[in-house]
Short mmCIF file of C-alpha atoms in Angstrom, two decimals:
data_model
loop_
_atom_site.label_atom_id
_atom_site.label_comp_id
_atom_site.label_asym_id
_atom_site.label_seq_id
_atom_site.Cartn_x
_atom_site.Cartn_y
_atom_site.Cartn_z
CA MET A 748 -34.61 -26.08 -20.95
CA SER A 749 -38.29 -25.47 -21.80
CA ASN A 750 -39.43 -23.59 -24.59
CA VAL A 751 -40.86 -20.34 -22.67
CA SER A 752 -36.95 -20.51 -20.79
CA MET A 753 -35.46 -20.66 -23.92
CA ARG A 754 -37.64 -17.62 -24.79
CA CYS A 755 -37.05 -15.41 -22.48
CA VAL A 756 -33.28 -16.08 -22.76
CA LEU A 757 -33.10 -15.13 -26.49
CA PHE A 758 -35.28 -12.52 -25.84
CA GLY A 759 -33.02 -11.09 -22.82
CA LEU A 760 -29.77 -11.45 -24.89
CA ALA A 761 -32.52 -9.72 -28.09
CA MET A 762 -32.78 -6.49 -25.15
CA MET A 763 -28.66 -6.47 -24.21
CA ALA A 764 -28.09 -6.16 -27.96
CA LEU A 765 -30.17 -3.58 -28.97
CA ALA A 766 -29.11 -1.57 -25.69
CA LEU A 767 -25.62 -1.90 -26.53
CA PHE A 768 -26.31 -0.73 -29.72
CA VAL A 769 -28.09 1.96 -28.94
CA GLY A 770 -25.60 3.00 -26.35
CA ILE A 771 -23.06 3.15 -29.25
CA GLN A 772 -25.25 5.81 -31.61
CA ARG A 773 -26.24 7.88 -29.11
CA PHE A 774 -22.72 8.37 -27.26
CA GLY A 775 -20.00 7.06 -29.98
CA LEU A 776 -17.47 4.38 -28.75
CA PRO A 777 -14.42 5.98 -27.22
CA ALA A 778 -11.68 6.90 -29.49
CA VAL A 779 -9.32 4.34 -28.55
CA LEU A 780 -11.45 1.80 -29.00
CA ALA A 781 -13.54 2.97 -32.09
CA ARG A 782 -9.59 2.37 -33.81
CA GLY A 783 -10.38 -1.43 -33.36
CA PRO A 784 -10.06 -4.43 -31.09
CA ILE A 785 -7.13 -6.80 -33.27
CA PRO A 786 -5.52 -9.51 -30.54
CA VAL A 787 -2.16 -9.09 -30.60
CA LYS A 788 0.02 -11.95 -28.14
CA LYS A 789 1.71 -10.19 -25.21
CA LEU A 790 4.93 -11.57 -22.73
CA HIS A 791 3.43 -13.34 -19.38
CA ALA A 792 6.25 -15.46 -18.58
CA LYS A 793 5.16 -16.24 -15.50
CA ARG A 794 1.52 -17.62 -15.41
CA GLY A 795 1.66 -18.59 -19.37
CA LYS A 796 -2.14 -17.22 -19.80
CA ASP A 797 -3.37 -13.83 -19.01
CA PRO A 798 -5.41 -12.33 -16.83
CA LEU A 799 -8.69 -12.71 -18.33
CA HIS A 800 -7.80 -16.15 -18.84
CA GLU A 801 -7.25 -16.81 -14.59
CA LYS A 802 -10.44 -17.94 -12.28
CA SER A 803 -12.45 -15.75 -11.74
CA GLY A 804 -13.22 -13.40 -8.57
CA SER A 805 -16.84 -14.10 -9.35
CA ASP A 806 -16.05 -18.10 -9.47
CA ARG A 807 -15.83 -18.16 -5.61
CA SER A 808 -17.13 -16.28 -2.81
CA CYS A 809 -15.63 -13.73 -2.11
CA ASN A 810 -16.63 -11.63 1.87
CA ASN A 811 -13.46 -10.14 3.22
CA GLN A 812 -11.07 -7.81 2.58
CA THR A 813 -8.03 -9.68 1.17
CA CYS A 814 -10.71 -11.80 -0.88
CA LEU A 815 -11.83 -7.66 -2.48
CA TRP A 816 -8.61 -6.83 -2.73
CA ASP A 817 -7.68 -9.66 -5.51
CA GLU A 818 -10.72 -9.19 -7.03
CA GLU A 819 -9.95 -5.66 -7.65
CA GLN A 820 -5.87 -6.30 -9.15
CA LEU A 821 -7.49 -8.56 -11.73
CA TYR A 822 -9.76 -6.30 -12.99
CA ARG A 823 -7.24 -3.98 -12.89
CA LYS A 824 -4.60 -6.06 -14.70
CA SER A 825 -7.70 -6.93 -16.93
CA LEU A 826 -8.42 -3.95 -17.52
CA VAL A 827 -5.05 -3.43 -18.88
CA TRP A 828 -4.99 -6.57 -20.77
CA ASP A 829 -8.40 -5.33 -22.46
CA MET A 830 -7.43 -2.14 -23.38
CA CYS A 831 -3.77 -3.07 -24.83
CA HIS A 832 -5.37 -6.02 -27.37
CA ALA A 833 -7.69 -3.08 -28.00
CA ILE A 834 -5.05 -0.20 -29.26
CA HIS A 835 -2.77 -2.44 -30.89
CA ALA A 836 -3.59 -3.35 -34.17
CA GLU A 837 -1.18 -6.15 -36.12
CA GLY A 838 1.12 -5.49 -38.78
CA ASN A 839 0.09 -1.93 -37.70
CA THR A 840 3.26 -0.08 -39.55
CA HIS A 841 2.35 3.56 -37.83
CA ASN A 842 3.96 5.02 -34.11
CA TYR A 843 0.75 6.16 -32.92
CA PRO A 844 0.20 5.33 -29.96
CA PRO A 845 3.26 4.46 -28.51
CA LEU A 846 2.66 1.69 -26.66
CA ARG A 847 5.99 -1.00 -26.63
CA TYR A 848 4.47 -5.19 -26.63
CA ARG A 849 8.08 -6.78 -27.05
CA LEU A 850 11.24 -6.52 -26.00
CA SER A 851 13.81 -5.63 -29.48
CA ARG A 852 16.80 -7.69 -29.29
CA ASP A 853 18.23 -5.19 -31.90
CA THR A 854 19.42 -2.89 -29.02
CA PRO A 855 21.48 -4.60 -26.33
CA ARG A 856 20.61 -2.18 -23.51
CA GLN A 857 17.12 -0.93 -23.45
CA ALA A 858 18.02 2.07 -21.37
CA SER A 859 15.29 4.56 -22.23
CA LEU A 860 13.13 2.25 -22.02
CA PHE A 861 13.89 0.12 -18.67
CA SER A 862 15.10 4.09 -17.30
CA HIS A 863 12.19 3.91 -14.40
CA PHE A 864 12.25 0.04 -12.95
CA LEU A 865 14.43 -1.02 -9.99
CA VAL A 866 15.46 -4.07 -9.34
CA ILE A 867 15.99 -5.04 -5.76
CA GLU A 868 17.60 -8.54 -6.67
CA SER A 869 17.61 -9.39 -2.40
CA MET A 870 13.54 -9.21 -2.96
CA LYS A 871 13.23 -11.06 -6.21
CA LEU A 872 11.54 -7.31 -6.82
CA ILE A 873 10.84 -4.91 -9.40
CA TYR A 874 8.67 -1.98 -8.71
CA CYS A 875 8.62 0.76 -11.44
CA PHE A 876 8.69 4.40 -10.25
CA ILE A 877 6.37 7.09 -11.16
CA PRO A 878 7.84 10.48 -9.98
CA LYS A 879 4.09 12.61 -8.27
CA VAL A 880 2.81 9.02 -7.50
CA SER A 881 4.61 8.23 -3.78
CA CYS A 882 7.95 7.15 -5.91
CA THR A 883 9.40 8.68 -3.04
CA SER A 884 8.05 6.93 -0.38
CA TRP A 885 8.60 3.61 -1.53
CA LYS A 886 11.86 4.44 -1.99
CA ARG A 887 12.48 4.95 1.22
CA LEU A 888 10.97 1.74 2.50
CA LEU A 889 12.85 -0.65 -0.01
CA LEU A 890 15.54 1.17 1.41
CA PHE A 891 14.92 0.61 4.30
CA MET A 892 13.78 -2.63 3.39
CA SER A 893 16.43 -3.93 2.57
CA GLY A 894 18.78 -3.72 5.64
CA LYS A 895 20.49 -1.03 4.29
CA TYR A 896 19.44 2.10 6.81
CA ASN A 897 17.72 2.06 9.87
CA SER A 898 15.01 4.56 9.87
CA MET A 899 12.99 5.42 7.04
CA LYS A 900 12.93 9.20 8.74
CA ASP A 901 16.74 9.03 8.64
CA ILE A 902 16.23 9.49 4.94
CA GLY A 903 16.12 13.34 3.12
CA GLN A 904 13.77 13.83 -0.12
CA TRP A 905 17.19 14.41 -2.74
CA GLN A 906 18.71 12.03 -0.84
CA THR A 907 16.14 8.51 -1.23
CA HIS A 908 16.20 9.38 -4.79
CA VAL A 909 20.12 9.51 -4.68
CA LEU A 910 20.51 6.81 -2.56
CA ALA A 911 18.11 4.61 -4.23
CA LEU A 912 19.90 4.53 -7.55
CA LYS A 913 23.16 3.51 -5.46
CA GLU A 914 21.52 1.05 -4.30
CA PHE A 915 19.49 -1.09 -6.90
CA ARG A 916 20.10 -1.19 -10.15
CA VAL A 917 17.54 0.18 -13.12
CA LEU A 918 16.31 -2.88 -15.19
CA SER A 919 18.01 -1.22 -18.33
CA SER A 920 21.63 -1.98 -16.90
CA TYR A 921 21.22 -5.73 -17.88
CA SER A 922 21.13 -7.54 -20.82
CA VAL A 923 18.02 -8.33 -22.85
CA GLU A 924 18.37 -12.00 -22.08
CA ASP A 925 18.40 -11.44 -18.14
CA ILE A 926 15.65 -8.57 -18.40
CA GLU A 927 13.30 -11.06 -20.10
CA ASN A 928 14.44 -13.42 -17.42
CA LEU A 929 13.66 -11.16 -14.66
CA LEU A 930 10.59 -9.57 -15.93
CA ALA A 931 8.97 -13.60 -15.88
CA THR A 932 11.01 -14.54 -12.54
CA TYR A 933 10.85 -11.47 -10.20
CA ARG A 934 7.55 -10.42 -8.88
CA THR A 935 7.09 -6.48 -9.94
CA PHE A 936 4.48 -4.07 -8.75
CA VAL A 937 3.41 -0.05 -10.18
CA PHE A 938 2.03 2.39 -8.65
CA VAL A 939 -0.52 5.09 -11.41
CA ARG A 940 -2.30 7.81 -10.04
CA ASN A 941 -5.28 10.03 -11.51
CA PRO A 942 -3.38 11.87 -14.61
CA PHE A 943 -5.24 14.89 -13.75
CA GLU A 944 -4.29 14.75 -9.56
CA ARG A 945 -0.97 14.11 -11.20
CA ILE A 946 -0.05 16.63 -13.83
CA LEU A 947 -1.57 19.41 -11.20
CA SER A 948 1.02 18.36 -8.27
CA ALA A 949 3.85 18.25 -10.58
CA TYR A 950 3.19 22.11 -11.23
CA GLN A 951 2.68 22.56 -7.40
CA ASP A 952 5.98 20.88 -6.60
CA LYS A 953 7.89 21.71 -10.07
CA PHE A 954 6.62 25.20 -10.41
CA GLN A 955 5.03 26.81 -6.51
CA GLU A 956 7.70 25.58 -4.05
CA ASP A 957 11.26 27.24 -3.32
CA TYR A 958 13.54 23.80 -2.82
CA PRO A 959 16.44 23.45 -5.06
CA ALA A 960 14.72 21.02 -7.03
CA SER A 961 11.86 22.97 -8.18
CA LYS A 962 14.20 26.03 -8.52
CA LEU A 963 16.10 24.08 -11.15
CA THR A 964 12.92 22.93 -12.79
CA ARG A 965 11.82 26.49 -13.17
CA LYS A 966 15.54 26.80 -14.38
CA GLN A 967 15.39 24.79 -16.87
CA TYR A 968 11.72 24.71 -18.05
CA SER A 969 9.96 28.44 -17.06
CA GLU A 970 11.71 30.47 -19.82
CA ARG A 971 10.39 27.94 -22.60
CA ILE A 972 6.95 27.36 -21.41
CA ILE A 973 6.29 32.01 -20.98
CA ARG A 974 7.71 31.76 -24.86
CA GLN A 975 5.89 28.89 -26.16
CA THR A 976 2.41 30.43 -24.72
CA GLY A 977 2.80 33.96 -24.43
CA GLY A 978 1.35 34.59 -27.67
CA SER A 979 3.14 37.28 -29.41
CA PRO A 980 6.91 38.44 -29.19
CA GLU A 981 5.55 41.59 -27.38
CA ASN A 982 3.36 40.00 -25.11
CA VAL A 983 6.21 36.96 -24.18
CA GLN A 984 8.75 39.92 -23.48
CA LYS A 985 6.63 42.03 -21.36
CA LEU A 986 5.93 37.93 -19.31
CA LEU A 987 9.70 37.65 -18.98
CA THR A 988 9.85 40.84 -16.85
CA THR A 989 6.69 40.67 -15.50
CA GLN A 990 6.72 37.07 -13.83
CA ARG A 991 10.59 36.61 -12.93
CA ARG A 992 11.21 35.71 -9.48
CA LYS A 993 13.19 36.07 -7.18
CA ASP A 994 15.79 33.20 -7.63
CA GLY A 995 15.84 33.99 -11.72
CA THR A 996 13.08 31.30 -13.11
CA LEU A 997 9.85 32.74 -13.77
CA ASN A 998 6.55 32.23 -12.32
CA VAL A 999 4.33 29.66 -13.61
CA THR A 1000 0.70 29.64 -14.17
CA PHE A 1001 -1.52 26.59 -14.16
CA TRP A 1002 -3.09 27.00 -17.56
CA GLN A 1003 0.18 28.45 -19.09
CA PHE A 1004 1.84 24.40 -17.85
CA VAL A 1005 -1.27 22.56 -19.02
CA ARG A 1006 -1.08 24.27 -22.44
CA PHE A 1007 3.06 23.01 -22.64
CA VAL A 1008 2.46 19.92 -21.67
CA SER A 1009 -0.62 19.53 -24.34
CA SER A 1010 1.45 20.04 -26.96
CA LEU A 1011 4.48 17.34 -26.02
CA ASP A 1012 3.46 14.65 -28.43
CA GLY A 1013 5.28 13.96 -30.70
CA PRO A 1014 8.90 13.39 -31.08
CA ARG A 1015 10.16 17.05 -32.19
CA THR A 1016 8.80 18.05 -28.47
CA LYS A 1017 11.48 15.48 -26.77
CA GLN A 1018 13.85 17.90 -25.27
CA TYR A 1019 10.88 19.40 -23.67
CA MET A 1020 9.77 16.41 -21.88
CA ASN A 1021 10.13 15.89 -17.47
CA ASP A 1022 9.15 12.45 -16.33
CA HIS A 1023 7.38 14.34 -13.64
CA TRP A 1024 4.18 15.22 -16.62
CA ALA A 1025 5.67 12.86 -18.78
CA GLN A 1026 2.52 9.76 -19.94
CA MET A 1027 2.75 7.00 -16.95
CA TYR A 1028 2.23 4.40 -19.52
CA GLN A 1029 5.49 5.61 -21.41
CA MET A 1030 7.66 4.78 -18.19
CA CYS A 1031 5.91 1.63 -17.00
CA HIS A 1032 5.44 0.04 -20.08
CA PRO A 1033 1.80 -1.80 -19.43
CA CYS A 1034 1.68 -3.73 -22.29
CA LEU A 1035 4.83 -4.95 -22.47
CA VAL A 1036 4.59 -6.00 -18.55
CA ASP A 1037 2.69 -7.99 -16.87
CA TYR A 1038 2.86 -6.56 -13.57
CA ASP A 1039 2.10 -8.78 -10.36
CA TRP A 1040 0.40 -5.67 -8.23
CA ILE A 1041 -1.40 -1.87 -9.79
CA GLY A 1042 -1.54 -0.10 -7.42
CA HIS A 1043 -3.76 2.91 -7.35
CA TYR A 1044 -2.36 6.39 -5.28
CA ASP A 1045 -6.14 7.00 -4.45
CA SER A 1046 -6.01 3.50 -2.47
CA LEU A 1047 -2.46 3.77 -1.95
CA ARG A 1048 -2.21 2.78 2.40
CA ILE A 1049 -4.66 -0.24 1.39
CA ASP A 1050 -2.67 -1.13 -1.70
CA ALA A 1051 0.86 -0.89 -0.76
CA ASP A 1052 0.40 -2.88 2.31
CA SER A 1053 -1.83 -5.39 0.54
CA ILE A 1054 1.31 -5.84 -1.83
CA LEU A 1055 3.79 -5.71 1.00
CA THR A 1056 1.55 -9.10 2.52
CA ALA A 1057 0.79 -10.36 -0.52
CA ALA A 1058 5.13 -10.70 -1.87
CA GLY A 1059 5.21 -12.53 2.12
CA PHE A 1060 7.40 -9.84 3.62
CA ASP A 1061 7.40 -9.33 7.51
CA PRO A 1062 4.62 -7.43 9.20
CA GLN A 1063 7.07 -4.91 10.71
CA PHE A 1064 7.81 -3.84 7.09
CA ARG A 1065 4.59 -1.33 6.28
CA PHE A 1066 4.13 1.67 4.07
CA PRO A 1067 5.36 5.09 5.54
CA ASN A 1068 2.67 7.19 7.08
CA PHE A 1069 4.17 10.33 6.05
CA THR A 1070 5.42 11.96 3.09
CA THR A 1071 8.24 15.19 2.87
CA ASN A 1072 6.40 17.34 0.40
CA PRO A 1073 2.96 16.95 0.34
CA THR A 1074 0.08 19.35 -2.35
CA GLY A 1075 -2.72 18.43 -1.76
CA SER A 1076 -3.26 17.79 -5.65
CA SER A 1077 -6.86 15.33 -4.46
CA ASN A 1078 -8.59 17.16 -2.63
CA GLU A 1079 -11.22 18.61 -3.91
CA ASP A 1080 -11.14 22.22 -2.95
CA THR A 1081 -7.29 22.15 -4.80
CA LEU A 1082 -8.52 20.91 -7.57
CA LEU A 1083 -11.42 23.14 -8.60
CA ARG A 1084 -9.35 26.22 -7.29
CA TYR A 1085 -6.44 24.97 -10.48
CA TYR A 1086 -8.61 23.52 -13.29
CA SER A 1087 -11.91 26.33 -12.46
CA THR A 1088 -9.03 29.08 -14.40
CA LEU A 1089 -8.59 26.31 -17.53
CA THR A 1090 -11.31 27.34 -19.97
CA THR A 1091 -12.97 23.88 -21.14
CA SER A 1092 -10.99 23.29 -24.40
CA GLU A 1093 -7.38 23.66 -22.54
CA ILE A 1094 -8.63 20.52 -19.94
CA GLU A 1095 -9.84 18.01 -23.33
CA ALA A 1096 -6.26 19.21 -24.36
CA LEU A 1097 -5.21 18.01 -21.14
CA TYR A 1098 -7.06 14.79 -21.03
CA LYS A 1099 -6.60 14.12 -24.43
CA TYR A 1100 -2.70 14.38 -24.04
CA TYR A 1101 -3.07 11.37 -20.53
CA GLU A 1102 -6.02 9.07 -22.82
CA LEU A 1103 -3.78 5.55 -22.55
CA ASP A 1104 -3.10 6.74 -18.67
CA PHE A 1105 -7.14 7.47 -18.42
CA SER A 1106 -7.77 4.30 -20.55
CA LEU A 1107 -5.24 1.51 -19.38
CA PHE A 1108 -5.55 2.48 -15.50
CA GLY A 1109 -9.05 2.68 -15.76
CA PHE A 1110 -9.05 6.34 -14.02
CA ASP A 1111 -12.25 8.79 -13.82
CA ILE A 1112 -12.32 12.14 -14.62
CA PRO A 1113 -12.32 13.28 -11.28
CA ARG A 1114 -16.09 14.64 -9.65
CA THR A 1115 -14.99 17.81 -9.36
CA ILE A 1116 -13.73 18.77 -12.88
CA ARG A 1117 -16.82 16.75 -14.16
CA ASN A 1118 -18.96 19.37 -12.13
CA LEU A 1119 -17.16 21.79 -13.14
CA LEU A 1120 -17.73 21.17 -16.49
CA ASN A 1121 -21.06 20.18 -16.83
CA SER A 1122 -21.88 23.50 -14.78
CA ARG A 1123 -20.34 25.29 -18.69
CA GLY A 1124 -22.63 23.26 -20.72
CA ARG A 1125 -21.28 20.30 -21.11
CA SER A 1126 -23.77 17.55 -20.74
CA ASP A 1127 -22.44 15.42 -24.03
CA ASN A 1128 -20.89 11.77 -21.56
CA TYR A 1129 -19.97 8.56 -22.70
CA THR A 1130 -19.25 5.67 -21.42
CA LEU A 1131 -15.37 4.44 -20.94
CA ASN A 1132 -14.33 1.53 -19.98
CA GLY A 1133 -17.79 1.36 -17.96
CA ARG A 1134 -17.03 4.97 -16.25
CA THR A 1135 -18.82 8.16 -17.49
CA ASN A 1136 -16.43 10.65 -18.36
CA PHE A 1137 -16.43 13.90 -21.37
CA ALA A 1138 -16.59 13.40 -25.12
CA ILE A 1139 -14.07 14.83 -26.55
CA THR A 1140 -14.05 16.38 -28.78
CA SER A 1141 -12.21 15.99 -31.99
CA SER A 1142 -9.64 18.89 -33.58
#
C-alpha cells in the first residue's frame, strides 16, 4: 500500500472515531448499553459458535428473497447476541436485568422458565409462544400439521389453546438434561412484536371485547387497576361506581391500564402479572435459547412461510390467512387514537418497562407515536442499535 493510500485510510478511521465520539457526547449511550458490554458465555450447542462468527451475508451475493430473508435472520440473531453481551456483567450479583443465560440444575423442573415452549416431537420443533403475537394462529397450524385435525377453521379460539397444551408437551415438563438436549437438537423459533402495538392489542382484547376470556381478565384485574390508578380513596370509590359494566366488571381506560403495567417492574408486583402484558424476553429467554428463527409480527406472513420452507415442511402447510379476534392495533390511526390519550411521561414510562424488548429485538418506536411526541416538543432523539428513538428521561 502506498503512503498516500495509507494516509487516506488513517484519515478515514480518524473521522469515524470523531463522529462516534461526537455522537455519544451529544446523544449519550442508550441506557442498556451504558452499563458496559462485558462478554459472557452462551449456550450454542447447535453450532458451537455464535451468530457473529457465521458467514456474513455481506460476504456473498444476495439478490433473491430467500437470501435477503436469511440475512435479516442473521441480523436479528446477531442483535440479540450483541445485546445479551452488552447487558450482562460477568460476576454481577444484581438481579437486574433479570435475563437468563444458563439452565439451573438446582431445580428439577424448569416450570416457570419454559412454560411457553411447545415441543412438537413428531416435527422435532420447539415454538415459544407469546400472547398477542399470532400465537393462536401458530397453534392452529401446528395442530393441523401434526395430523390431529383436518382443518384449521374447525378449531375455535379458546379450543386452540386447550388442545395445544393437550396434544403437545411444554418444555418445562422435561428433565433439565432433556431440556438441554432438546434445545440443542430441535429447531426453535419465536415470534415477537413491537411492544407498543402488542400492549395496545392486549388492552383492546382483554378490556374492551366481550367474550368469556376478556370478561375473566377484567374480573381478575379491573378493580385492582382502578384502585391502583384512581388516586384518592374518594375518587376510587367514585370510579368503582361510574365505571361498572353490566357484567359486574369495570371499564378500564387505556391510560389507567398503561399506568398499571408500567408499575409492575419488581418482585412485589408478580401477582399482578399476566402473559398478555409480560415482557417478551421474560417468556422466551433470548439470552438462553439459541433460536434458529426469530419472526416479527410486522412481517408475519413472509417470516412464517419462510420458516416453514426452511424447516422443510410440505408446501401445503402455510400460515393461516384468517384470525378469530383481530384488534387492528398495528394500524397507525388506531395507535394515534389510543396513545394520544397518554401524557409524554406515561409513554416514556411504558417504554422504560419494555426497554429490553425494544433493545433485544430491535424495534423502533412506531412512527405515529414518535411524531406525536415530536409534536409535543420532544425532539431529543438518540440512536438505539442503529435505530432512532426518543430519549428516555431517567427518574
